[in-house]
Short mmCIF file of C-alpha atoms in Angstrom, two decimals:
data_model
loop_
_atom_site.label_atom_id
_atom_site.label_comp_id
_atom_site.label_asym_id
_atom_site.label_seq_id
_atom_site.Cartn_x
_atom_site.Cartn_y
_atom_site.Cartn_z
CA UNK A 1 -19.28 -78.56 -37.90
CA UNK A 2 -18.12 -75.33 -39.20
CA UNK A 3 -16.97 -73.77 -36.29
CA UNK A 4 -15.46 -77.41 -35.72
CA UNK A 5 -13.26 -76.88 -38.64
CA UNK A 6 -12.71 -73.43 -38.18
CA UNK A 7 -11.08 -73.69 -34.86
CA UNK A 8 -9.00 -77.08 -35.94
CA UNK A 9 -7.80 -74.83 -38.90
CA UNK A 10 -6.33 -72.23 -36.46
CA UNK A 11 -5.10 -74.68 -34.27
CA UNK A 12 -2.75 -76.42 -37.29
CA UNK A 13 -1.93 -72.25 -38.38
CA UNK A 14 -0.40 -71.67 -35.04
CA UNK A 15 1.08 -75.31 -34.73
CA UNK A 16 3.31 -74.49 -37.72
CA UNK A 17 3.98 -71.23 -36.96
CA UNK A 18 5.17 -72.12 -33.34
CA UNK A 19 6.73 -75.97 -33.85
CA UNK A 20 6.88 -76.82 -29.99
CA UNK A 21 10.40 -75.28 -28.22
CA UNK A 22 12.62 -76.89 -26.02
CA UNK A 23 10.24 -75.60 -22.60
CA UNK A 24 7.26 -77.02 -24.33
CA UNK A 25 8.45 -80.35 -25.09
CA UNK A 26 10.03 -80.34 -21.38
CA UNK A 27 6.33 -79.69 -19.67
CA UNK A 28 4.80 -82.19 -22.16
CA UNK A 29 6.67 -84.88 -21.02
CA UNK A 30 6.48 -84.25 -17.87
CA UNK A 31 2.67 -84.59 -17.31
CA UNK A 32 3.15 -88.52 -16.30
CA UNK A 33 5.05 -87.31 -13.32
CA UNK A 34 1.33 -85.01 -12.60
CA UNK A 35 -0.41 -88.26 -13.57
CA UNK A 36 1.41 -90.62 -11.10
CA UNK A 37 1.36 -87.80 -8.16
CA UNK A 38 -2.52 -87.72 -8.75
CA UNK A 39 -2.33 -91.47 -8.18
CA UNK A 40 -1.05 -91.26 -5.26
CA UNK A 41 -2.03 -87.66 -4.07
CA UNK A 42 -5.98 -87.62 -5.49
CA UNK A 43 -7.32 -84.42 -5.29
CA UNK A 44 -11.33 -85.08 -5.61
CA UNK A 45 -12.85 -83.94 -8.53
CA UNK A 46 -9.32 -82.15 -9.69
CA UNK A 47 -7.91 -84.93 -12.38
CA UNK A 48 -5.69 -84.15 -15.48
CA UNK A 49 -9.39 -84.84 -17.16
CA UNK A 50 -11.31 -82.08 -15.37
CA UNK A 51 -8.48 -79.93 -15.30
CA UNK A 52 -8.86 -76.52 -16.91
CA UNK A 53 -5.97 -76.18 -19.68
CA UNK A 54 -4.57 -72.52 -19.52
CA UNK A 55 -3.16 -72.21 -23.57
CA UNK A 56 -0.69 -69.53 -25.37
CA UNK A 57 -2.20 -66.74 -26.93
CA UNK A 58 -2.00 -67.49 -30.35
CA UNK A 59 -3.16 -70.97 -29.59
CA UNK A 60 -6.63 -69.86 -29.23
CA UNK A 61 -8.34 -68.78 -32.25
CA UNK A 62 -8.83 -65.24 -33.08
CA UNK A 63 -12.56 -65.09 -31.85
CA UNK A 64 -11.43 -66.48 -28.60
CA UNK A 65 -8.62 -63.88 -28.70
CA UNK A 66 -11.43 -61.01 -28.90
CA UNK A 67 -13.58 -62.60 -26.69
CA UNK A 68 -10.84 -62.43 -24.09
CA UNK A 69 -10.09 -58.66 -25.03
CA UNK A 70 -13.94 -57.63 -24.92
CA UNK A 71 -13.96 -59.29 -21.50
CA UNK A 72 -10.69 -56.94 -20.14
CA UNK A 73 -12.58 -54.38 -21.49
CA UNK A 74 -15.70 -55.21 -19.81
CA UNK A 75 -13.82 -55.45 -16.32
CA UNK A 76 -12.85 -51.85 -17.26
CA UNK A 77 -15.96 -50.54 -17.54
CA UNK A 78 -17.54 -51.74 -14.07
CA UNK A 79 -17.37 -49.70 -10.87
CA UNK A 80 -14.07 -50.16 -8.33
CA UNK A 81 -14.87 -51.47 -5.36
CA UNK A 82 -11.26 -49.81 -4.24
CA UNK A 83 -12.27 -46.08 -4.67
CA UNK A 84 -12.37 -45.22 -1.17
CA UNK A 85 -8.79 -46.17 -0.11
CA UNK A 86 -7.39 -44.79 -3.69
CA UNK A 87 -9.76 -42.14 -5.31
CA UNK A 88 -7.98 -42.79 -8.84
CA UNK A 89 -9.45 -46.30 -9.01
CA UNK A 90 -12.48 -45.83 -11.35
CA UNK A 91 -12.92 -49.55 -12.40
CA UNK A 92 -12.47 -53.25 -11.59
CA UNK A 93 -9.73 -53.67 -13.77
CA UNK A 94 -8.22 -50.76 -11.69
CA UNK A 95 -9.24 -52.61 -8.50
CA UNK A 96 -6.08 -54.75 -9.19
CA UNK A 97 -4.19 -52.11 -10.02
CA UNK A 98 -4.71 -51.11 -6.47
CA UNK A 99 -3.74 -54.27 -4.40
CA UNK A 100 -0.81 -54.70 -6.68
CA UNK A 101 0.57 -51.32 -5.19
CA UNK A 102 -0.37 -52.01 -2.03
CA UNK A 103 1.43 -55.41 -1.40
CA UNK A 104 4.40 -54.64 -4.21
CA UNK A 105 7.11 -54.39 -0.90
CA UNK A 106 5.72 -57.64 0.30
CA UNK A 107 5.22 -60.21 -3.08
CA UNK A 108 8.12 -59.26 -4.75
CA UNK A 109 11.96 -60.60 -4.20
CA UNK A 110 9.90 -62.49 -0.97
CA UNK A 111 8.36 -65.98 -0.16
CA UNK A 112 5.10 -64.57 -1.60
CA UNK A 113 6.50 -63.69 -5.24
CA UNK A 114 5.44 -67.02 -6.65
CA UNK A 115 2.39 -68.09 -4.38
CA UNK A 116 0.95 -64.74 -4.18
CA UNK A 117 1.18 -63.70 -7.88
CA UNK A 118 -1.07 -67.24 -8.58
CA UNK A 119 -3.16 -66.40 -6.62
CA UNK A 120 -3.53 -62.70 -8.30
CA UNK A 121 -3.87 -64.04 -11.82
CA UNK A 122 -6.65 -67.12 -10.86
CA UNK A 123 -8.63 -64.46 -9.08
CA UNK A 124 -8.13 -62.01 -12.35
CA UNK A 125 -9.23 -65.07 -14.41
CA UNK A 126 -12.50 -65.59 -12.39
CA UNK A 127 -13.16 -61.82 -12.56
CA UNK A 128 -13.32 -62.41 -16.02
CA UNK A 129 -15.40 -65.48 -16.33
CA UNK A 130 -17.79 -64.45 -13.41
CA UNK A 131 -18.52 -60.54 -14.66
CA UNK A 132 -17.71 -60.67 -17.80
CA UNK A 133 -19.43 -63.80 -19.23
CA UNK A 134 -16.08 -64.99 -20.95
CA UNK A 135 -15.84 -68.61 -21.75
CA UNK A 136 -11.97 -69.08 -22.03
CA UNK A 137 -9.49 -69.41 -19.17
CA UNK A 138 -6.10 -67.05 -18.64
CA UNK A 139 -3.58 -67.17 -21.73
CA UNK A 140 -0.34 -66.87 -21.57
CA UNK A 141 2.39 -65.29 -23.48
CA UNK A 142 5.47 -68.14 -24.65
CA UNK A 143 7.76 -65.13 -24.57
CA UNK A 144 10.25 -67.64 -27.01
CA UNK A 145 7.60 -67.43 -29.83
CA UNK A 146 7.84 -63.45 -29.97
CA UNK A 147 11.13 -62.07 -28.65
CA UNK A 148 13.52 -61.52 -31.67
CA UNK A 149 10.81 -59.15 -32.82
CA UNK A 150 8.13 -58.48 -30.44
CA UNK A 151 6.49 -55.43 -31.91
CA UNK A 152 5.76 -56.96 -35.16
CA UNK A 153 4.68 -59.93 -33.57
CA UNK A 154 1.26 -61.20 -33.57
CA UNK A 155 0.75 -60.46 -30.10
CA UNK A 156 1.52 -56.60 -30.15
CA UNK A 157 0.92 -56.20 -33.87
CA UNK A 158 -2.06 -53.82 -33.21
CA UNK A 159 -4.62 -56.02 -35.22
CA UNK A 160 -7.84 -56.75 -33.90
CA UNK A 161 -6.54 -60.34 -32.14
CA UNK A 162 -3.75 -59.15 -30.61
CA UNK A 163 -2.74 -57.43 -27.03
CA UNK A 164 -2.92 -54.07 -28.73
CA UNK A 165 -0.53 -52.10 -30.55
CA UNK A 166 3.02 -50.65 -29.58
CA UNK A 167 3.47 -46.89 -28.96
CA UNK A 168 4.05 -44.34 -31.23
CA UNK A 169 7.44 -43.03 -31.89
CA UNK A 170 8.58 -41.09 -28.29
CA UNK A 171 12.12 -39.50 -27.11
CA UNK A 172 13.36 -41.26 -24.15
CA UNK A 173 16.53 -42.31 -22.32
CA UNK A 174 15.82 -46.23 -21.88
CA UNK A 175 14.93 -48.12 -18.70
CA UNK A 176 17.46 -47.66 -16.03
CA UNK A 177 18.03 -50.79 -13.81
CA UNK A 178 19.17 -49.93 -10.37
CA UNK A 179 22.12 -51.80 -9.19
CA UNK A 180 22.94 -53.34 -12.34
CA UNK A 181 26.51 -52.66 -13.61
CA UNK A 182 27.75 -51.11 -16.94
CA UNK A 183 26.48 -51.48 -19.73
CA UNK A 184 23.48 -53.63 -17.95
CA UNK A 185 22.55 -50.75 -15.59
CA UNK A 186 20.52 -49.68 -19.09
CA UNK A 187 18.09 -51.20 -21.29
CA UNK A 188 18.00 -48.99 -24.68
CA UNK A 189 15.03 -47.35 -26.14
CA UNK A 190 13.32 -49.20 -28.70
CA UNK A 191 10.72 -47.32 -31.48
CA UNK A 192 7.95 -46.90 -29.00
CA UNK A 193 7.76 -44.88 -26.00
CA UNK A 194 3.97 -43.22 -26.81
CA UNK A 195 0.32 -43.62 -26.77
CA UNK A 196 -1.12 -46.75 -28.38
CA UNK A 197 -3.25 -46.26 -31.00
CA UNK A 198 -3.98 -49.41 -32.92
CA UNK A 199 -5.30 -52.82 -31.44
CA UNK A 200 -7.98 -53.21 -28.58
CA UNK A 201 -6.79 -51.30 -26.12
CA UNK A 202 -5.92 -47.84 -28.14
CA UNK A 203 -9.00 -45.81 -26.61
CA UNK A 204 -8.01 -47.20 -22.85
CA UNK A 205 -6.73 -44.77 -19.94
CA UNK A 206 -4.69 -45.48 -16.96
CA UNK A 207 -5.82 -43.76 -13.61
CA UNK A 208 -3.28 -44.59 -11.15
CA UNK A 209 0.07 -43.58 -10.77
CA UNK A 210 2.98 -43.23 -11.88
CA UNK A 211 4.84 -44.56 -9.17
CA UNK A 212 8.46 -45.55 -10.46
CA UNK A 213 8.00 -44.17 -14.00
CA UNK A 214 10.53 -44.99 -16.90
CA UNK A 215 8.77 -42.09 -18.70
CA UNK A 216 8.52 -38.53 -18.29
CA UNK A 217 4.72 -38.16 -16.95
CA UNK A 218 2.41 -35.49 -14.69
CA UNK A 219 3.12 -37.10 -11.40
CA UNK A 220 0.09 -38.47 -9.71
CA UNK A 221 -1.45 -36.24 -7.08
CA UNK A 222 -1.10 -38.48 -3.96
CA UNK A 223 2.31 -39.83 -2.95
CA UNK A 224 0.98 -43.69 -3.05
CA UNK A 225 0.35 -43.14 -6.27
CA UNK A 226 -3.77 -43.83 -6.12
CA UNK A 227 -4.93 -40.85 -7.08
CA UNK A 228 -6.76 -40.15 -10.20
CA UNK A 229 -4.35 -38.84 -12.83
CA UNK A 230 -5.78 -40.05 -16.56
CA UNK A 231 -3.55 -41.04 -19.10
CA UNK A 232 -3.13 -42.71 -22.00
CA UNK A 233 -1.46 -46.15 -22.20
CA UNK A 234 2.07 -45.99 -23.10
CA UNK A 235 4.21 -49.00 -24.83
CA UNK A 236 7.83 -49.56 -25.93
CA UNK A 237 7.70 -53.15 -27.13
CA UNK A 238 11.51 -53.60 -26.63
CA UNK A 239 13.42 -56.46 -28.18
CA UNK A 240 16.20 -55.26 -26.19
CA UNK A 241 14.54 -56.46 -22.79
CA UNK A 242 12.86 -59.60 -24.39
CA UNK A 243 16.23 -60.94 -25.66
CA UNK A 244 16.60 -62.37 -22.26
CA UNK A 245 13.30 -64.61 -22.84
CA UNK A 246 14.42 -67.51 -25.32
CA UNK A 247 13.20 -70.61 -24.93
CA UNK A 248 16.84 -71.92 -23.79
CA UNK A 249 16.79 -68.71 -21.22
CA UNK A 250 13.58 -70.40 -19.81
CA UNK A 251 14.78 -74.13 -19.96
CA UNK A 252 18.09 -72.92 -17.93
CA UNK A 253 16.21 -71.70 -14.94
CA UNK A 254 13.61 -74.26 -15.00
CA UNK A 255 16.43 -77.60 -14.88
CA UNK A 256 19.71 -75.37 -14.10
CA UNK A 257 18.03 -74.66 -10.36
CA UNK A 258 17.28 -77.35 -8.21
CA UNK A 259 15.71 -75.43 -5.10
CA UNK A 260 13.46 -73.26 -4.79
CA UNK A 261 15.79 -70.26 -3.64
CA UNK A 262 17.88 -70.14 -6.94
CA UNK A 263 15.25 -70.99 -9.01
CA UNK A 264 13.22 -67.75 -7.68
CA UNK A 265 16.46 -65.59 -7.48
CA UNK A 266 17.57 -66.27 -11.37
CA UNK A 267 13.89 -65.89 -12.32
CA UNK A 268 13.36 -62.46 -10.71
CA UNK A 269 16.89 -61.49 -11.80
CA UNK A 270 20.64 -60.75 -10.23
CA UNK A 271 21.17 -56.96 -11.41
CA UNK A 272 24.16 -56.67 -9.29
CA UNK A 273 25.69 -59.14 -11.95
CA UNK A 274 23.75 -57.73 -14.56
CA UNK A 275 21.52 -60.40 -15.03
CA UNK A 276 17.79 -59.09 -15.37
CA UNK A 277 16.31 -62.47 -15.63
CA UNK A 278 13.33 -63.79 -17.35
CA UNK A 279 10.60 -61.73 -14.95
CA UNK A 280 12.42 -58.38 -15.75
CA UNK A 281 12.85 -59.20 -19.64
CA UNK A 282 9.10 -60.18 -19.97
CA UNK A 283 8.06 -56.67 -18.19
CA UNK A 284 10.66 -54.65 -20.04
CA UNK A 285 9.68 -56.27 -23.58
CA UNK A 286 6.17 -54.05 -23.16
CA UNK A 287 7.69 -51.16 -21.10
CA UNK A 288 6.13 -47.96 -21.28
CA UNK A 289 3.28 -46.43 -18.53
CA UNK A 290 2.43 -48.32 -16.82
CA UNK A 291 3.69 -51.61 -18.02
CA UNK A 292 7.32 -50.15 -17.28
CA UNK A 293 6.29 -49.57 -13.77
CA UNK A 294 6.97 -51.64 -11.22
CA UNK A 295 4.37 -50.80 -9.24
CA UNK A 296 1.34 -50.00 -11.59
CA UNK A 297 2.51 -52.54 -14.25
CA UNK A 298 -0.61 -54.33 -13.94
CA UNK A 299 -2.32 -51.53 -15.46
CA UNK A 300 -1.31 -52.84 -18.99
CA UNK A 301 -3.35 -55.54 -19.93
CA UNK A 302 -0.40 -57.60 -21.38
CA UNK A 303 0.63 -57.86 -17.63
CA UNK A 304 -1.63 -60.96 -16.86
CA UNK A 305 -0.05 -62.67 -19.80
CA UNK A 306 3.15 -62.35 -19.06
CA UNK A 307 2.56 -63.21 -15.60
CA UNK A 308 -0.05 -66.25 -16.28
CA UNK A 309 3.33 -67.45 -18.33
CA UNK A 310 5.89 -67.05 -15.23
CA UNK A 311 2.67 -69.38 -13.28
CA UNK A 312 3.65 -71.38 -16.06
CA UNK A 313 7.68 -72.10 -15.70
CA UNK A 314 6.52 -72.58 -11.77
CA UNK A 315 4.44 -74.67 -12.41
CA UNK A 316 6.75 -76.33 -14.90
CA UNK A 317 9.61 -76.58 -12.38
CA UNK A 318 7.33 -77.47 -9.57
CA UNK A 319 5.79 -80.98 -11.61
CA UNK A 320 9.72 -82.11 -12.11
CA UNK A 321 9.84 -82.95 -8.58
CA UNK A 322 6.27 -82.77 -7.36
CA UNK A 323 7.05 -84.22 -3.87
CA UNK A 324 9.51 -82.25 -2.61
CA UNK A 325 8.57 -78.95 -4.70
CA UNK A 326 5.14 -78.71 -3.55
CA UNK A 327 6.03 -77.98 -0.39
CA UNK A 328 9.35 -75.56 -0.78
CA UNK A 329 9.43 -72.25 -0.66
CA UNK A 330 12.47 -69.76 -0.04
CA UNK A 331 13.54 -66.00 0.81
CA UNK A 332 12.46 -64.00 3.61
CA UNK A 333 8.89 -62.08 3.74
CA UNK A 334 10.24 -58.70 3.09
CA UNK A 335 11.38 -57.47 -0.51
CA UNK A 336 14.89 -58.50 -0.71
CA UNK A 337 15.00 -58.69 3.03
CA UNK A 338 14.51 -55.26 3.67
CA UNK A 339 13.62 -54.52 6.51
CA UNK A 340 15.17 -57.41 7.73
CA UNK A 341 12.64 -60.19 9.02
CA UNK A 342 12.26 -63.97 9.26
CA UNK A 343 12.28 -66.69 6.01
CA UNK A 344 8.74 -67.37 5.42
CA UNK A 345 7.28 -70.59 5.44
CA UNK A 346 3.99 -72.52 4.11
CA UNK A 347 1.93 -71.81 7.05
CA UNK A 348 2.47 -67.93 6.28
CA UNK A 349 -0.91 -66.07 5.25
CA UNK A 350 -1.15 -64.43 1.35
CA UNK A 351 -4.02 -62.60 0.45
CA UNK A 352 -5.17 -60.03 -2.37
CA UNK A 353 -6.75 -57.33 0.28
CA UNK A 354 -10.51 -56.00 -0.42
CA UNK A 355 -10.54 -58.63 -3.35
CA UNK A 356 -9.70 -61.90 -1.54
CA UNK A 357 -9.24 -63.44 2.10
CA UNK A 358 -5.61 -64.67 2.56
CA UNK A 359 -4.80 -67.62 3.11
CA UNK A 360 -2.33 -70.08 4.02
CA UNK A 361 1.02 -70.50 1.22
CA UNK A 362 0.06 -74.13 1.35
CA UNK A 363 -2.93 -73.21 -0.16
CA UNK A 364 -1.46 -71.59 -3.22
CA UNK A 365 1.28 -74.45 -3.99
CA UNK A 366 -0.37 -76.66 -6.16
CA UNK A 367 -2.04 -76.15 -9.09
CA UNK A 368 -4.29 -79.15 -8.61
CA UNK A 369 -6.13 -78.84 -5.64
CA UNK A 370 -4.69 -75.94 -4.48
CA UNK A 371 -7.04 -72.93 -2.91
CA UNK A 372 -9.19 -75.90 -1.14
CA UNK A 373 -9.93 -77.32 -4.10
CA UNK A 374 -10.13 -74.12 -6.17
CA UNK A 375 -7.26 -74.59 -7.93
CA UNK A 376 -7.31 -76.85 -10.81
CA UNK A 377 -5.28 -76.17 -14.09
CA UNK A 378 -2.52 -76.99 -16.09
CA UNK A 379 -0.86 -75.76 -19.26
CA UNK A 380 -0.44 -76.51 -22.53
#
């Protein structure tokens, strides 16, 4: 009964604190249309009942929140089973480090960016649950809740239920955005730019890379970037970057984009119109090495969060028009089509490398039922 109570208690805390936004209402209410597609689409044992319920971070109580930090942890502390293709891999968390780098010129600004990045983040989940022992599923971080102050926020504040800490106080020029014009071609500098030291994660070190650094670092001793080269983590939680990640920034690309093309392109970002979109804004808000790093970025735990929450406005965009949005996706399978090549379509193959087999897009569409049957989650 007590830990009954306990865990009701935090559950009415963080339901004051965070009233439900505009996005949250949106996906509420739209879990009849999941309801009648199940109806007609069943998906075996996958029902809204058996579904696993993926929740925001501060929606799970603060021993969940530690249990899900000892279990990133643990991952860091087993063997890689990448070390002979990239000698700076010393763990399994670093294992998806390495297929991140690997497929970055194929699952980003491509017909893999959404499919392939859901796939990444169950499989990151299960490695959690399956070597870890943890309980919980993959939070997510409701960027809305956080971004007029992001370093102060729960989430980064450093205490012992939060994502870790923010950086200490380093010299730095910004984050430069390629393409982008004046004044959008810059992100400033916010008060981080250092080592963590409070929170979690303040003891961790990051192996690979750099690869596209935003700070001034030893460069890594291979050119992919997968040698060893030990660091310490780096953060500049920037409310600069995660001013782009309101709740009515979310809402406009989930029901201002009604195919799949524009809804990926405004997510991802237009920098040649100085738009960096809600994907950029959620990476830039933690910055640093190597969250700042387009290629490593996975090597800052925060990563999965903020990616388990762009699952989320998929998924939340996919469920307003199940039918039709199950089965679309857009852009070519190159990284902004370069080189050129062919659109891709759902009988393309996506796969995570050494970790995981690929598979067919189809396979990765649908969060019920998806993965033959692997698949099945929602949000809340």
């Amino acid at each position: 009964m007590l830990l009954w109570t306990t865990a009701f208690l935090a559950s009415l805390v963080a339901a004051q604190a965070y009233p439900p936004d505009v996005v949250d209402q949106l996906a509420a209410a739209s879990l009849t249309k999941v309801k009648e597609w199940l109806a007609k689409n069943p998906q075996g044992n996958c029902t809204l009942e058996t579904a696993v319920r993926r929740k925001e971070w501060m929606d799970l109580t603060l021993a969940q929140r530690k249990e899900y930090t000892n279990a990133v942890l643990c991952l860091m502390s087993k063997p890689a089973l990448t070390s002979s293709a990239a000698p700076g891999a010393k763990s399994r968390f670093d294992d998806y480090i390495v297929v991140h780098v690997q497929q970055t010129p194929r699952n980003h600004g491509s017909t893999f960016f959404l499919p392939w990045h859901r796939y990444y983040v169950w499989h990151y989940e299960q490695a959690l649950r399956n070597e870890c022992g943890y309980k919980g599923y993959q939070p997510y971080w409701n960027w809305d809740r956080y971004h007029k102050d992001p370093a102060n926020s729960p989430l980064f504040d450093g205490s012992e239920g939060s994502m870790g800490g923010n950086g200490a106080k380093a010299n730095y020029n910004g984050i430069m955005i390629p393409g982008a014009p004046r004044p959008y071609d810059r992100i400033p500098p916010a008060d981080g730019g250092g080592c963590v030291t409070t929170g979690p994660f303040k003891n961790m070190t990051v192996n690979l890379g750099p690869i596209a650094p935003i700070l001034q670092l030893t460069r890594n001793p291979r050119a992919d970037g997968l040698g060893y080269n030990p660091r310490c983590l780096r953060r500049d939680i920037n409310k600069n970057s995660a001013a782009v990640t309101s709740a009515k920034d979310v809402y406009d690309v989930i029901t201002k984009n009604n195919d799949a093309h524009w809804f990926q392109t405004v997510m991802e970002g237009q920098f040649p119109q100085g738009k960096w979109g809600i994907h950029a804004g959620g990476h830039y808000t933690v910055g640093g090495d190597p969250g700042g790093d387009f290629y490593t970025s996975p090597g800052d735990p925060a990563f999965w969060l903020h990616h388990t929450m762009i699952d989320r406005v998929w998924w939340i965009w996919q469920i307003q028009n199940l039918e039709k949005r199950l089965k679309e996706v857009s852009h070519t399978r190159t990284m902004s089509n370069f080189p050129p090549s062919a659109n891709g379509t759902l009988d393309d193959l996506s796969g995570l490398g050494v970790l995981a087999p690929d598979v067919e897009v189809r396979e990765l569409m649908s969060t019920m039922g998806g993965l033959m049957g692997k698949f099945c989650y929602i949000y809340e």
